[in-house]
């Protein structure tokens, strides 16, 4: 019995900052943000929203849209890197909120944990829950995996224009209507790295930006190598001598810290996959230069980044490759639709790739393409670091769900705020009772900490109808 994503729901906070206002405030060329990063609007959590309330809101929408009741659900997992407590799991907050609506103890029979591994943990949560169902442990109940995060970087840092906020809830079932995961192909890679990390007590991460970009590319590529081996062994892909695994994958959805990173990841993976194929000669002829090689091809990431001559030549080659018809054709057909949401929401850490999947489905459907049977390859990356590559096939009933997807409507009417107000939110000078927007049909944070010491750190939420 196939297992996979039966439906998905999103929650994106309605406040945003506009890239032109941001560029002006920071003295950056707006074109850098629009094209170099690929961002136009960054979603911001209001003072009464946090990753738990966003997760509960996405989950509630998923349940309402599918007429799901607590007894239909056996597990609720929340994957996040914006944890609210060192011990108490975020899904317990979410269950508390849902039970305000569905009734006390209605989810008591369920299980679940909060998962952490930077942006990749949602993919691990999906894999584990898929296998829970495959193993026959689910007692005919579904699992819900929620990915929810607030991407927040230091004011004035290079990461500041890669912020965002939001949550995606995924319903995992047998015979799914949207995407069934391929079996025996999921591949992971893991390494102890410090490309991006957030020590205890710090609200914003410490980041080595360029290092993190290259590490992401290398790790996803390595996981793809294992995926390829497993996919050939499982027989889901059969390769001729002049073919690459990417020829057999209809869509490519990768982790999106920012839109441009998706474009660069595709270029990196295609270069790696194609450079030994007959087509490469034609491509380098179109580019007009040979592909550069680092002084020490087996060197470390640091030695490659320090190889200034190579880095310059490689950047030139990459840019030229990205405007060849070979790259453009794959980009337009296999990736472009998955990037649209990222440009108007920003980085969602754990939720980024799944917002990308949602974007892919909605915008490919609008092109009147028959999506049934199309294979999607996923390249998930989390700093620290681990990558996971896996795939799934779009199912026959996808239309009944995808035809209802509408990003603008599902986000709702958005409110642009000034850079001054954004900075107040960033510095946490506005408390949960000083939100910019009135809440409507959603969970909000209404209190932190009780009057007595034994309630220190308590977080209270309510459903604002
Ligand atoms: P930066 O200093 O803005 O980088 O940092 P840049 O100077 O290389 O500029 C970026 C692009 O803008 C370049 O284009 C420039 O040419 C272009 P590209 O080389 O990509 O083709 N540009 C312009 N374009 C048009 N007009 C102009 C102009 N000027 C420049 N006038 C960086 C960028 C992403 C490093 C920074 O924002 C950062 O540190 N972000 C946070 C870390 C991050 O997102 N890393 C991504 C990989 S790691 C990851 O994805 C994991 C993560 O999500 C966390 C997790 O796992 O939990 C972060």
Short mmCIF file of C-alpha atoms and ligand atoms in Angstrom, two decimals:
data_model
loop_
_atom_site.label_atom_id
_atom_site.label_comp_id
_atom_site.label_asym_id
_atom_site.label_seq_id
_atom_site.Cartn_x
_atom_site.Cartn_y
_atom_site.Cartn_z
CA UNK A 1 0.00 0.00 0.00
CA UNK A 2 1.58 3.37 -0.97
CA UNK A 3 2.11 5.89 1.83
CA UNK A 4 2.68 9.62 1.48
CA UNK A 5 1.20 13.10 1.64
CA UNK A 6 -2.58 13.03 1.46
CA UNK A 7 -3.08 16.78 1.86
CA UNK A 8 -1.26 19.85 3.14
CA UNK A 9 -2.22 23.19 4.70
CA UNK A 10 -0.21 26.35 5.23
CA UNK A 11 -0.20 29.21 7.70
CA UNK A 12 1.75 32.38 6.92
CA UNK A 13 1.58 35.43 9.21
CA UNK A 14 -0.02 38.40 7.48
CA UNK A 15 2.61 41.01 8.36
CA UNK A 16 5.42 41.52 5.88
CA UNK A 17 8.22 43.85 4.94
CA UNK A 18 8.74 44.92 1.36
CA UNK A 19 12.16 44.41 -0.23
CA UNK A 20 12.34 47.99 -1.56
CA UNK A 21 11.78 49.49 1.91
CA UNK A 22 14.32 47.07 3.34
CA UNK A 23 16.89 47.83 0.64
CA UNK A 24 16.50 51.57 1.21
CA UNK A 25 16.87 51.23 4.99
CA UNK A 26 20.01 49.11 4.72
CA UNK A 27 21.55 50.94 1.75
CA UNK A 28 21.41 47.86 -0.53
CA UNK A 29 20.62 47.87 -4.25
CA UNK A 30 17.00 46.51 -4.45
CA UNK A 31 18.05 44.55 -7.55
CA UNK A 32 20.37 42.50 -5.36
CA UNK A 33 17.41 41.45 -3.23
CA UNK A 34 15.07 40.89 -6.16
CA UNK A 35 17.49 38.95 -8.37
CA UNK A 36 20.62 38.11 -6.33
CA UNK A 37 18.59 36.69 -3.41
CA UNK A 38 15.12 36.44 -4.98
CA UNK A 39 12.99 38.08 -2.31
CA UNK A 40 10.14 40.59 -2.63
CA UNK A 41 8.22 40.15 0.62
CA UNK A 42 9.38 38.68 3.91
CA UNK A 43 6.63 37.33 6.19
CA UNK A 44 6.95 38.38 9.85
CA UNK A 45 5.36 36.92 12.96
CA UNK A 46 3.28 39.45 14.90
CA UNK A 47 3.86 40.03 18.63
CA UNK A 48 1.15 37.48 19.54
CA UNK A 49 2.39 34.74 17.22
CA UNK A 50 5.11 32.15 17.71
CA UNK A 51 6.14 28.89 16.01
CA UNK A 52 3.70 26.88 18.17
CA UNK A 53 0.68 29.06 17.32
CA UNK A 54 1.61 29.00 13.62
CA UNK A 55 1.95 25.18 13.78
CA UNK A 56 -1.45 24.84 15.48
CA UNK A 57 -3.04 27.15 12.91
CA UNK A 58 -1.67 25.12 9.98
CA UNK A 59 -2.78 21.90 11.68
CA UNK A 60 -6.28 23.22 12.41
CA UNK A 61 -6.70 24.22 8.76
CA UNK A 62 -5.60 20.76 7.65
CA UNK A 63 -8.09 19.13 10.01
CA UNK A 64 -10.95 21.43 9.01
CA UNK A 65 -10.31 21.07 5.26
CA UNK A 66 -10.35 17.28 5.57
CA UNK A 67 -13.09 16.99 8.16
CA UNK A 68 -10.60 15.19 10.41
CA UNK A 69 -11.40 14.49 14.04
CA UNK A 70 -8.88 13.77 16.80
CA UNK A 71 -9.68 10.04 16.70
CA UNK A 72 -8.50 9.94 13.04
CA UNK A 73 -5.00 11.00 14.10
CA UNK A 74 -2.39 8.76 15.71
CA UNK A 75 0.64 11.03 15.73
CA UNK A 76 1.40 14.74 15.66
CA UNK A 77 5.05 15.64 15.09
CA UNK A 78 6.40 19.18 15.00
CA UNK A 79 9.75 19.77 13.32
CA UNK A 80 11.26 23.15 14.15
CA UNK A 81 14.48 24.92 14.97
CA UNK A 82 12.65 27.71 16.81
CA UNK A 83 12.04 25.63 19.96
CA UNK A 84 10.25 27.43 22.83
CA UNK A 85 11.43 25.26 25.67
CA UNK A 86 14.55 23.14 26.28
CA UNK A 87 12.41 20.23 27.43
CA UNK A 88 8.72 20.62 26.69
CA UNK A 89 8.06 19.63 23.07
CA UNK A 90 6.35 22.04 20.71
CA UNK A 91 3.74 19.46 19.73
CA UNK A 92 2.48 19.45 23.34
CA UNK A 93 1.67 23.17 22.97
CA UNK A 94 -0.06 22.38 19.67
CA UNK A 95 -2.11 19.58 21.23
CA UNK A 96 -3.12 21.95 24.03
CA UNK A 97 -4.37 24.46 21.49
CA UNK A 98 -6.23 21.87 19.39
CA UNK A 99 -7.93 20.48 22.50
CA UNK A 100 -9.33 23.93 23.27
CA UNK A 101 -11.36 23.47 20.08
CA UNK A 102 -11.91 19.69 19.93
CA UNK A 103 -12.33 19.07 23.66
CA UNK A 104 -10.11 18.19 26.60
CA UNK A 105 -8.06 14.97 26.22
CA UNK A 106 -9.42 14.33 22.71
CA UNK A 107 -5.86 13.79 21.44
CA UNK A 108 -4.68 11.84 24.46
CA UNK A 109 -4.42 8.59 22.47
CA UNK A 110 -1.93 10.15 20.01
CA UNK A 111 1.86 10.35 20.20
CA UNK A 112 4.64 12.48 18.81
CA UNK A 113 7.76 14.50 19.48
CA UNK A 114 9.43 17.75 18.52
CA UNK A 115 12.22 17.05 16.00
CA UNK A 116 15.36 19.12 15.59
CA UNK A 117 18.06 19.13 12.94
CA UNK A 118 17.97 22.66 11.51
CA UNK A 119 15.97 22.74 8.27
CA UNK A 120 16.13 19.01 7.48
CA UNK A 121 14.23 17.72 10.53
CA UNK A 122 10.82 17.92 8.86
CA UNK A 123 12.04 15.45 6.25
CA UNK A 124 13.25 13.05 8.96
CA UNK A 125 9.84 13.42 10.66
CA UNK A 126 8.05 12.61 7.41
CA UNK A 127 10.26 9.59 6.79
CA UNK A 128 9.73 8.23 10.32
CA UNK A 129 5.97 8.69 10.18
CA UNK A 130 5.75 7.17 6.71
CA UNK A 131 7.59 4.12 8.03
CA UNK A 132 5.33 4.01 11.12
CA UNK A 133 2.40 3.58 8.75
CA UNK A 134 4.28 1.20 6.42
CA UNK A 135 5.17 -0.97 9.44
CA UNK A 136 1.48 -1.43 10.26
CA UNK A 137 1.79 0.39 13.60
CA UNK A 138 -0.78 3.09 12.90
CA UNK A 139 -3.98 1.22 13.71
CA UNK A 140 -5.56 2.87 10.63
CA UNK A 141 -4.86 6.34 11.94
CA UNK A 142 -3.09 9.11 10.05
CA UNK A 143 0.00 11.04 11.10
CA UNK A 144 0.36 14.80 10.93
CA UNK A 145 3.81 16.32 10.49
CA UNK A 146 4.00 20.08 11.03
CA UNK A 147 7.02 22.12 10.01
CA UNK A 148 7.03 25.58 11.60
CA UNK A 149 9.70 28.24 12.01
CA UNK A 150 10.61 31.86 12.35
CA UNK A 151 13.83 32.60 10.45
CA UNK A 152 15.39 35.49 12.34
CA UNK A 153 18.91 36.89 11.82
CA UNK A 154 20.80 39.79 13.42
CA UNK A 155 19.75 43.28 12.35
CA UNK A 156 22.14 44.58 9.70
CA UNK A 157 23.63 41.13 8.97
CA UNK A 158 23.82 39.48 5.52
CA UNK A 159 21.29 36.92 6.76
CA UNK A 160 18.71 39.61 7.52
CA UNK A 161 17.34 39.57 3.98
CA UNK A 162 16.79 35.81 4.20
CA UNK A 163 14.20 35.93 7.00
CA UNK A 164 10.59 34.71 6.95
CA UNK A 165 7.96 32.93 9.05
CA UNK A 166 5.30 30.28 8.55
CA UNK A 167 4.16 26.70 8.96
CA UNK A 168 3.05 23.79 6.78
CA UNK A 169 1.02 20.83 8.08
CA UNK A 170 1.23 17.55 6.15
CA UNK A 171 -1.27 14.72 6.43
CA UNK A 172 0.45 11.32 6.06
CA UNK A 173 -1.69 8.33 5.12
CA UNK A 174 -1.96 5.13 3.17
CA UNK A 175 -3.19 5.60 -0.41
CA UNK A 176 -2.47 9.33 -0.32
CA UNK A 177 -4.21 11.66 -2.74
CA UNK A 178 -1.22 13.97 -3.38
CA UNK A 179 2.21 12.29 -3.35
CA UNK A 180 3.20 8.67 -2.59
CA UNK A 181 6.81 8.31 -1.42
CA UNK A 182 9.08 5.94 -3.34
CA UNK A 183 10.25 3.04 -1.18
CA UNK A 184 13.87 2.02 -0.46
CA UNK A 185 15.43 5.15 -2.01
CA UNK A 186 15.60 7.72 0.82
CA UNK A 187 19.25 8.67 1.32
CA UNK A 188 20.93 10.71 4.01
CA UNK A 189 24.31 12.16 4.79
CA UNK A 190 25.46 13.63 8.10
CA UNK A 191 28.52 15.53 9.35
CA UNK A 192 29.56 17.64 12.35
CA UNK A 193 29.74 21.21 10.94
CA UNK A 194 29.39 24.81 12.15
CA UNK A 195 28.01 26.50 9.03
CA UNK A 196 24.95 27.84 10.89
CA UNK A 197 24.09 27.23 14.54
CA UNK A 198 22.28 28.89 17.42
CA UNK A 199 23.85 28.31 20.86
CA UNK A 200 21.54 28.06 23.93
CA UNK A 201 19.98 31.38 24.89
CA UNK A 202 20.71 33.08 21.58
CA UNK A 203 17.71 34.11 19.49
CA UNK A 204 19.59 34.54 16.22
CA UNK A 205 22.05 32.13 14.60
CA UNK A 206 25.78 32.44 14.04
CA UNK A 207 26.33 31.97 10.33
CA UNK A 208 29.20 31.45 7.95
CA UNK A 209 27.13 32.39 4.88
CA UNK A 210 29.32 31.46 1.91
CA UNK A 211 30.56 28.32 3.65
CA UNK A 212 26.94 27.30 4.33
CA UNK A 213 26.02 27.76 0.68
CA UNK A 214 28.82 25.48 -0.53
CA UNK A 215 28.26 22.92 2.22
CA UNK A 216 24.55 22.73 1.32
CA UNK A 217 25.44 22.03 -2.32
CA UNK A 218 28.05 19.38 -1.54
CA UNK A 219 25.92 17.54 1.01
CA UNK A 220 22.81 17.42 -1.18
CA UNK A 221 24.95 16.19 -4.06
CA UNK A 222 26.44 13.43 -1.89
CA UNK A 223 22.99 12.32 -0.74
CA UNK A 224 21.92 12.30 -4.39
CA UNK A 225 24.77 9.87 -5.18
CA UNK A 226 23.35 7.36 -2.70
CA UNK A 227 19.80 8.04 -3.90
CA UNK A 228 20.95 7.21 -7.42
CA UNK A 229 22.47 3.89 -6.32
CA UNK A 230 19.31 2.97 -4.41
CA UNK A 231 16.91 4.09 -7.16
CA UNK A 232 18.77 1.99 -9.75
CA UNK A 233 18.81 -1.00 -7.40
CA UNK A 234 15.10 -0.58 -6.62
CA UNK A 235 14.43 -0.36 -10.37
CA UNK A 236 12.44 2.88 -10.18
CA UNK A 237 14.97 4.48 -12.54
CA UNK A 238 16.71 2.74 -15.45
CA UNK A 239 19.58 4.70 -16.99
CA UNK A 240 21.04 4.55 -20.49
CA UNK A 241 24.73 5.47 -20.96
CA UNK A 242 23.94 9.01 -22.11
CA UNK A 243 21.41 9.72 -19.35
CA UNK A 244 21.47 11.27 -15.90
CA UNK A 245 19.18 10.51 -12.99
CA UNK A 246 17.83 14.07 -13.30
CA UNK A 247 16.45 13.16 -16.76
CA UNK A 248 14.09 10.73 -15.01
CA UNK A 249 12.86 13.08 -12.31
CA UNK A 250 10.04 15.32 -13.48
CA UNK A 251 10.27 17.93 -10.72
CA UNK A 252 13.03 18.98 -8.37
CA UNK A 253 12.13 20.54 -5.02
CA UNK A 254 14.99 21.60 -2.74
CA UNK A 255 15.48 23.42 0.55
CA UNK A 256 14.94 27.14 -0.08
CA UNK A 257 16.66 29.48 2.38
CA UNK A 258 16.11 31.98 -0.43
CA UNK A 259 14.86 31.63 -3.98
CA UNK A 260 18.26 32.05 -5.69
CA UNK A 261 19.68 29.17 -3.63
CA UNK A 262 17.23 26.84 -5.38
CA UNK A 263 18.45 28.05 -8.78
CA UNK A 264 22.08 27.61 -7.71
CA UNK A 265 21.46 24.15 -6.29
CA UNK A 266 19.93 23.04 -9.58
CA UNK A 267 22.96 24.38 -11.49
CA UNK A 268 25.36 22.59 -9.15
CA UNK A 269 23.53 19.26 -9.34
CA UNK A 270 23.14 19.39 -13.13
CA UNK A 271 26.83 20.23 -13.62
CA UNK A 272 27.74 17.28 -11.47
CA UNK A 273 25.32 14.94 -13.22
CA UNK A 274 26.09 16.06 -16.76
CA UNK A 275 29.83 16.68 -16.88
CA UNK A 276 30.57 13.06 -17.86
CA UNK A 277 27.82 12.82 -20.48
CA UNK A 278 28.10 13.47 -24.24
CA UNK A 279 25.86 16.57 -23.90
CA UNK A 280 28.54 18.36 -21.83
CA UNK A 281 30.69 19.07 -24.91
CA UNK A 282 27.81 20.98 -26.54
CA UNK A 283 27.11 22.84 -23.30
CA UNK A 284 30.70 24.00 -22.79
CA UNK A 285 30.78 25.03 -26.46
CA UNK A 286 27.69 27.20 -25.86
CA UNK A 287 29.31 28.64 -22.70
CA UNK A 288 32.59 29.26 -24.54
CA UNK A 289 34.89 28.08 -21.73
CA UNK A 290 35.95 24.82 -20.06
CA UNK A 291 34.66 24.07 -16.62
CA UNK A 292 37.22 25.36 -14.09
CA UNK A 293 38.90 22.92 -11.70
CA UNK A 294 40.14 23.97 -8.20
CA UNK A 295 43.91 23.87 -7.50
CA UNK A 296 43.22 21.07 -5.04
CA UNK A 297 40.08 19.24 -6.24
CA UNK A 298 40.13 17.05 -3.11
CA UNK A 299 40.61 20.03 -0.79
CA UNK A 300 38.41 21.19 2.06
CA UNK A 301 35.56 23.68 1.70
CA UNK A 302 37.87 26.31 3.25
CA UNK A 303 40.64 25.59 0.71
CA UNK A 304 38.18 25.78 -2.18
CA UNK A 305 36.70 29.07 -0.94
CA UNK A 306 40.26 30.42 -0.47
CA UNK A 307 41.18 29.49 -4.06
CA UNK A 308 40.28 32.97 -5.32
CA UNK A 309 41.21 32.32 -8.94
CA UNK A 310 39.07 29.18 -9.09
CA UNK A 311 36.13 30.80 -7.26
CA UNK A 312 36.10 33.69 -9.73
CA UNK A 313 36.31 31.42 -12.78
CA UNK A 314 33.73 29.07 -11.33
CA UNK A 315 31.29 31.91 -10.67
CA UNK A 316 31.72 33.04 -14.27
CA UNK A 317 31.16 29.51 -15.54
CA UNK A 318 28.12 28.96 -13.28
CA UNK A 319 26.44 32.18 -14.39
CA UNK A 320 27.07 31.33 -18.05
CA UNK A 321 25.76 27.79 -17.52
CA UNK A 322 22.60 29.17 -15.91
CA UNK A 323 21.72 31.05 -19.09
CA UNK A 324 22.29 28.12 -21.47
CA UNK A 325 19.18 26.62 -23.04
CA UNK A 326 20.08 23.29 -21.39
CA UNK A 327 19.85 24.71 -17.86
CA UNK A 328 16.94 27.01 -18.66
CA UNK A 329 14.88 24.17 -20.10
CA UNK A 330 15.29 22.04 -16.95
CA UNK A 331 14.78 25.04 -14.67
CA UNK A 332 11.54 26.13 -16.37
CA UNK A 333 10.09 22.61 -16.54
CA UNK A 334 11.28 21.13 -13.25
CA UNK A 335 11.92 23.84 -10.69
CA UNK A 336 10.56 27.35 -11.43
CA UNK A 337 7.07 26.77 -9.99
CA UNK A 338 8.46 25.57 -6.65
CA UNK A 339 10.25 28.90 -6.12
CA UNK A 340 7.29 31.26 -6.43
CA UNK A 341 6.15 31.11 -2.81
CA UNK A 342 9.68 31.62 -1.47
CA UNK A 343 9.94 35.00 -3.22
CA UNK A 344 6.89 36.36 -1.38
CA UNK A 345 7.35 34.68 2.02
CA UNK A 346 11.09 34.19 2.66
CA UNK A 347 12.96 31.48 4.54
CA UNK A 348 10.81 29.16 6.63
CA UNK A 349 13.71 26.90 7.71
CA UNK A 350 12.01 23.47 8.22
CA UNK A 351 8.95 24.53 6.22
CA UNK A 352 10.81 26.00 3.22
CA UNK A 353 10.98 22.91 1.06
CA UNK A 354 7.38 21.95 1.85
CA UNK A 355 6.14 25.45 1.00
CA UNK A 356 8.15 24.88 -2.21
CA UNK A 357 6.25 21.63 -2.84
CA UNK A 358 2.95 23.39 -2.31
CA UNK A 359 4.07 26.17 -4.70
CA UNK A 360 5.16 23.60 -7.29
CA UNK A 361 1.80 21.82 -7.24
CA UNK A 362 -0.27 25.01 -7.40
CA UNK A 363 1.66 26.76 -10.15
CA UNK A 364 2.26 23.67 -12.33
CA UNK A 365 -1.46 22.88 -12.13
CA UNK A 366 -2.20 26.41 -13.39
CA UNK A 367 -0.15 25.59 -16.52
CA UNK A 368 -2.74 22.87 -17.34
CA UNK A 369 -0.11 20.14 -17.12
CA UNK A 370 -1.31 16.65 -16.23
CA UNK A 371 0.65 15.96 -13.05
CA UNK A 372 -0.55 12.40 -12.47
CA UNK A 373 2.39 9.98 -12.31
CA UNK A 374 5.06 12.69 -12.27
CA UNK A 375 8.02 12.00 -10.00
CA UNK A 376 9.27 14.72 -7.64
CA UNK A 377 12.84 14.54 -6.32
CA UNK A 378 13.41 16.25 -2.97
CA UNK A 379 16.75 17.68 -1.78
CA UNK A 380 16.43 18.59 1.89
CA UNK A 381 19.29 20.26 3.79
CA UNK A 382 19.80 21.23 7.41
CA UNK A 383 22.83 23.08 8.72
CA UNK A 384 25.01 21.44 11.24
CA UNK A 385 24.66 19.34 8.98
CA UNK A 386 22.60 16.68 7.26
CA UNK A 387 21.00 16.27 3.85
CA UNK A 388 18.23 13.92 2.75
CA UNK A 389 17.31 13.06 -0.84
CA UNK A 390 14.11 11.14 -1.54
CA UNK A 391 11.33 11.05 -4.11
CA UNK A 392 7.62 10.58 -4.56
CA UNK A 393 5.04 10.28 -7.31
CA UNK A 394 1.99 12.52 -7.78
CA UNK A 395 -1.20 10.50 -7.37
CA UNK A 396 -4.32 10.27 -9.52
CA UNK A 397 -6.56 12.23 -7.14
CA UNK A 398 -4.21 15.22 -6.86
CA UNK A 399 -6.60 17.47 -8.82
CA UNK A 400 -9.32 17.55 -6.19
CA UNK A 401 -6.80 19.11 -3.77
CA UNK A 402 -4.49 21.10 -6.01
CA UNK A 403 -7.37 22.82 -7.83
CA UNK A 404 -8.33 24.36 -4.47
CA UNK A 405 -4.83 25.68 -3.68
CA UNK A 406 -4.49 29.44 -3.86
CA UNK A 407 -1.44 30.96 -2.21
CA UNK A 408 -2.79 34.52 -2.02
CA UNK A 409 -6.12 33.43 -0.59
CA UNK A 410 -4.52 30.99 1.85
CA UNK A 411 -2.15 33.62 3.21
CA UNK A 412 -5.02 36.12 3.37
CA UNK A 413 -4.92 39.91 3.13
CA UNK A 414 -1.39 41.00 4.02
CA UNK A 415 -0.25 44.14 5.85
CA UNK A 416 3.03 45.83 5.01
CA UNK A 417 4.80 47.34 7.99
CA UNK A 418 7.48 49.99 8.12
CA UNK A 419 11.11 49.15 8.82
CA UNK A 420 10.76 51.00 12.16
CA UNK A 421 7.89 48.74 13.24
CA UNK A 422 9.72 45.67 11.94
CA UNK A 423 12.71 46.58 14.10
CA UNK A 424 10.45 46.88 17.15
CA UNK A 425 9.19 43.36 16.54
CA UNK A 426 12.73 42.16 15.93
CA UNK A 427 13.95 43.62 19.23
CA UNK A 428 10.94 42.12 21.05
CA UNK A 429 9.93 45.52 22.39
CA UNK A 430 6.27 44.78 21.60
CA UNK A 431 4.65 42.27 23.93
CA UNK A 432 2.09 39.62 22.99
CA UNK A 433 -0.76 42.03 23.96
CA UNK A 434 0.59 44.70 21.58
CA UNK A 435 0.08 42.93 18.25
CA UNK A 436 -0.26 45.00 15.09
CA UNK A 437 -3.20 42.98 13.73
CA UNK A 438 -6.47 41.72 15.21
CA UNK A 439 -6.55 37.95 15.19
CA UNK A 440 -9.42 36.21 13.43
CA UNK A 441 -10.14 32.48 13.46
CA UNK A 442 -6.70 31.56 14.71
CA UNK A 443 -4.67 30.62 17.75
CA UNK A 444 -2.67 33.39 19.38
CA UNK A 445 -0.31 33.71 22.31
CA UNK A 446 -2.04 35.47 25.23
CA UNK A 447 0.33 35.08 28.17
CA UNK A 448 3.85 34.04 29.12
CA UNK A 449 4.59 33.16 32.74
CA UNK A 450 2.10 33.08 35.59
CA UNK A 451 1.88 35.30 38.65
CA UNK A 452 3.52 32.64 40.81
CA UNK A 453 6.99 31.11 40.46
CA UNK A 454 5.61 27.62 39.81
CA UNK A 455 4.09 28.93 36.53
CA UNK A 456 7.29 30.56 35.26
CA UNK A 457 7.63 30.05 31.49
CA UNK A 458 4.04 28.87 31.04
CA UNK A 459 2.80 29.84 27.61
CA UNK A 460 -0.91 30.32 27.19
CA UNK A 461 -2.76 30.44 23.92
CA UNK A 462 -6.37 30.97 22.92
CA UNK A 463 -8.45 30.56 19.80
CA UNK A 464 -9.55 34.00 18.66
CA UNK A 465 -12.80 33.40 16.78
P1 LIG B 1 25.60 38.05 0.45
O1 LIG B 1 26.72 38.67 1.15
O2 LIG B 1 24.41 38.88 0.15
O3 LIG B 1 26.10 37.31 -0.90
O4 LIG B 1 25.15 36.80 1.31
P2 LIG B 1 26.55 37.88 -2.29
O5 LIG B 1 27.26 39.18 -2.12
O6 LIG B 1 27.24 36.72 -2.95
O7 LIG B 1 25.20 38.22 -3.08
C1 LIG B 1 24.22 37.27 -3.35
C2 LIG B 1 23.86 37.37 -4.84
O8 LIG B 1 23.42 38.69 -5.13
C3 LIG B 1 25.04 37.10 -5.80
O9 LIG B 1 24.51 36.41 -6.94
C4 LIG B 1 25.41 38.49 -6.24
O10 LIG B 1 26.05 38.52 -7.50
C5 LIG B 1 24.05 39.14 -6.33
P3 LIG B 1 24.91 34.91 -7.33
O11 LIG B 1 26.36 34.71 -7.07
O12 LIG B 1 24.10 34.08 -6.41
O13 LIG B 1 24.52 34.71 -8.72
N1 LIG B 1 24.11 40.61 -6.37
C6 LIG B 1 23.34 41.37 -7.18
N2 LIG B 1 22.39 41.02 -8.07
C7 LIG B 1 21.77 42.04 -8.74
N3 LIG B 1 22.04 43.34 -8.52
C8 LIG B 1 22.99 43.71 -7.63
C9 LIG B 1 23.67 42.70 -6.91
N4 LIG B 1 24.64 42.71 -5.95
C10 LIG B 1 24.90 41.43 -5.64
N5 LIG B 1 23.25 45.01 -7.44
C11 LIG B 1 24.00 34.84 1.93
C12 LIG B 1 24.18 35.87 0.85
C13 LIG B 1 22.96 33.85 1.49
C14 LIG B 1 25.33 34.11 2.17
C15 LIG B 1 23.53 35.56 3.23
O14 LIG B 1 22.28 36.15 3.02
C16 LIG B 1 23.43 34.64 4.43
O15 LIG B 1 24.40 34.45 5.16
N6 LIG B 1 22.21 34.03 4.65
C17 LIG B 1 22.00 33.11 5.77
C18 LIG B 1 22.63 31.75 5.52
C19 LIG B 1 21.98 31.01 4.36
O16 LIG B 1 20.86 31.28 3.96
N7 LIG B 1 22.69 30.00 3.82
C20 LIG B 1 22.15 29.19 2.75
C21 LIG B 1 22.72 27.77 2.75
S1 LIG B 1 22.64 26.99 4.35
C22 LIG B 1 20.96 26.64 4.52
O17 LIG B 1 20.22 26.72 3.59
C23 LIG B 1 20.46 26.28 5.88
C24 LIG B 1 19.65 27.35 6.57
O18 LIG B 1 18.36 27.45 5.99
C25 LIG B 1 19.56 27.05 8.06
C26 LIG B 1 19.08 25.69 8.49
O19 LIG B 1 19.40 24.65 7.94
O20 LIG B 1 18.44 25.69 9.52
C27 LIG B 1 20.27 28.72 6.45
#
